[in-house]
mmCIF file of C-alpha atoms in Angstrom:
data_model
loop_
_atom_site.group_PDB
_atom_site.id
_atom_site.type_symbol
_atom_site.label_atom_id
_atom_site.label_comp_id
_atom_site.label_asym_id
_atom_site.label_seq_id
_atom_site.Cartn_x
_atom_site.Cartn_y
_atom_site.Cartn_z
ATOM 1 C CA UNK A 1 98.094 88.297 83.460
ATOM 2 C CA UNK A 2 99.668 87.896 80.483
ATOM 3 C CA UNK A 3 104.007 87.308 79.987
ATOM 4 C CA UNK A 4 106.387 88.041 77.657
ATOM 5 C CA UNK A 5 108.948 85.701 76.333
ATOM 6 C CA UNK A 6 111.438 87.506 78.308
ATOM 7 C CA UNK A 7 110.005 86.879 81.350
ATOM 8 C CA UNK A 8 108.136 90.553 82.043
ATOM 9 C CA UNK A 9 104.423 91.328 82.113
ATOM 10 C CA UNK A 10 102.985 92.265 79.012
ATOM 11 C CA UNK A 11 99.200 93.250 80.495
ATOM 12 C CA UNK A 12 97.315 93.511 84.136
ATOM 13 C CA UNK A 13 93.728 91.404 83.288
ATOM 14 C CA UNK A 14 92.164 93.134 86.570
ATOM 15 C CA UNK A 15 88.662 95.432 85.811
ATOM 16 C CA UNK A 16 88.448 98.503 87.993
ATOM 17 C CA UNK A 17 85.661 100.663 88.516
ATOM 18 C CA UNK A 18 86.484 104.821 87.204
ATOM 19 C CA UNK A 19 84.185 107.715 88.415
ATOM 20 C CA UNK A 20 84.119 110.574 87.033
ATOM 21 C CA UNK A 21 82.705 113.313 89.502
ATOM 22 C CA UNK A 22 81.884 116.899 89.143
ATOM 23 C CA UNK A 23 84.286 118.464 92.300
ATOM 24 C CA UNK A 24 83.769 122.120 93.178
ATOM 25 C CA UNK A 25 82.914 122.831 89.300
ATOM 26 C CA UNK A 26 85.941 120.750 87.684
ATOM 27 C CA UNK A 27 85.648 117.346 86.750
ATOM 28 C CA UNK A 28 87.869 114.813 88.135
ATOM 29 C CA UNK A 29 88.292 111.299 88.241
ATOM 30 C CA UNK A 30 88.461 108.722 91.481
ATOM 31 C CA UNK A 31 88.310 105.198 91.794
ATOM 32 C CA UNK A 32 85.937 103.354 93.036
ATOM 33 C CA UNK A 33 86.943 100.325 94.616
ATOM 34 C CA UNK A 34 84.787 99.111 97.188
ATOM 35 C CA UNK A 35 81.631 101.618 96.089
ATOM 36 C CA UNK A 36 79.627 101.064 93.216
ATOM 37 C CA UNK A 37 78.017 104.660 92.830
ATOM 38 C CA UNK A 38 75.592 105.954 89.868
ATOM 39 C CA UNK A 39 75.055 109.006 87.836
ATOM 40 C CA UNK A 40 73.875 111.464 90.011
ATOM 41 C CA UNK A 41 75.060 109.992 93.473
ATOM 42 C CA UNK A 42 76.631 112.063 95.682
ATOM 43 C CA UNK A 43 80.881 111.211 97.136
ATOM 44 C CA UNK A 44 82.802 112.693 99.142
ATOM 45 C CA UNK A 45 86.730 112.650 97.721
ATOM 46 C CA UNK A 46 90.190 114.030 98.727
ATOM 47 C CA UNK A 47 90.908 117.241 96.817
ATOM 48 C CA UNK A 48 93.702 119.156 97.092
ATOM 49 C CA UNK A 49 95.141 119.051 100.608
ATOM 50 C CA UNK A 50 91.421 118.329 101.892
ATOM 51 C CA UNK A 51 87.857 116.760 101.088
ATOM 52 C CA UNK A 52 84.725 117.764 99.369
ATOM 53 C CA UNK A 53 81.350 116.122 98.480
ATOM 54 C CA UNK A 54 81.565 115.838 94.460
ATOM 55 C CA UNK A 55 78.337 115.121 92.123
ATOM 56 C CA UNK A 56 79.247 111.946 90.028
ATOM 57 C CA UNK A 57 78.714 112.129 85.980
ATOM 58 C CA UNK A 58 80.039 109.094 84.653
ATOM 59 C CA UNK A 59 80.934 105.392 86.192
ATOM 60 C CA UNK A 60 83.067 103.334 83.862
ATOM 61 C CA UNK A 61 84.784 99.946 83.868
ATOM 62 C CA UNK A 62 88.293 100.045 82.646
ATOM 63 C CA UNK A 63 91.394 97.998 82.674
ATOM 64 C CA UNK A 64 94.786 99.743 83.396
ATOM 65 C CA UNK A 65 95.524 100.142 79.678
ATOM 66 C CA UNK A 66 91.966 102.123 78.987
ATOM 67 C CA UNK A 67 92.059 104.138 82.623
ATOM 68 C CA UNK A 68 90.935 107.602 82.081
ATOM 69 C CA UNK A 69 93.988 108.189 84.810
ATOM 70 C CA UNK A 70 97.347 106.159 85.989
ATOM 71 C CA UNK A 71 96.178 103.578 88.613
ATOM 72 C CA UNK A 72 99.414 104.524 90.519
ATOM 73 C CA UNK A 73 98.013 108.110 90.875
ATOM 74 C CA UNK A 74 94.578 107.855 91.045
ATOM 75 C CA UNK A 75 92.625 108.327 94.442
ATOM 76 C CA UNK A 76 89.378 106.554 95.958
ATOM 77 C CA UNK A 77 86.345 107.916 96.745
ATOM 78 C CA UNK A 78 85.999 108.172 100.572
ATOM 79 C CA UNK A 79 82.447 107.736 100.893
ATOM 80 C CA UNK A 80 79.063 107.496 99.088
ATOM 81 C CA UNK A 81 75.905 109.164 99.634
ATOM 82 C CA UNK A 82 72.643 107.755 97.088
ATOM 83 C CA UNK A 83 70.760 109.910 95.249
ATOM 84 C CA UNK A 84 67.654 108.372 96.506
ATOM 85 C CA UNK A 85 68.453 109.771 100.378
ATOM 86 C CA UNK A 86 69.886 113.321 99.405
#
């Protein structure tokens, strides 16, 4: 963590795992905190006032300056199913 002369916080240092997913046609992006999913796995994530099982695209590492989304809105993935047992 980085400080400014006046005492704020200039920059979080933390790395947090982005996935972008394929849900019911529109692609969306979760994170994924405690998962570590691939290309082509298989989540299930919160949409709307519910859940669905989503195809992921894309994983990506990202601070909170580079997040494809705000880390104060973005939700987790609930659970992952490999591609390998689908």
């Amino acid at each position: 963590m980085i400080h400014s002369l006046s005492g704020g916080v200039i920059a979080d240092d933390g790395i947090y795992t982005f996935v972008k997913v394929d849900a019911e046609g529109t692609p969306r992006w979760y994170l994924a905190p405690v998962f570590r999913p691939k290309a082509g796995d298989r989540v299930r994530v919160p949409l709307g006032g519910g859940e669905c099982v989503a195809t992921v695209l894309r994983v990506e590492s990202c601070s909170r300056q580079t997040a494809p989304v705000p880390l104060n809105r973005a939700q987790s993935i609930l659970e992952i199913f490999p591609a390998e047992n689908v």
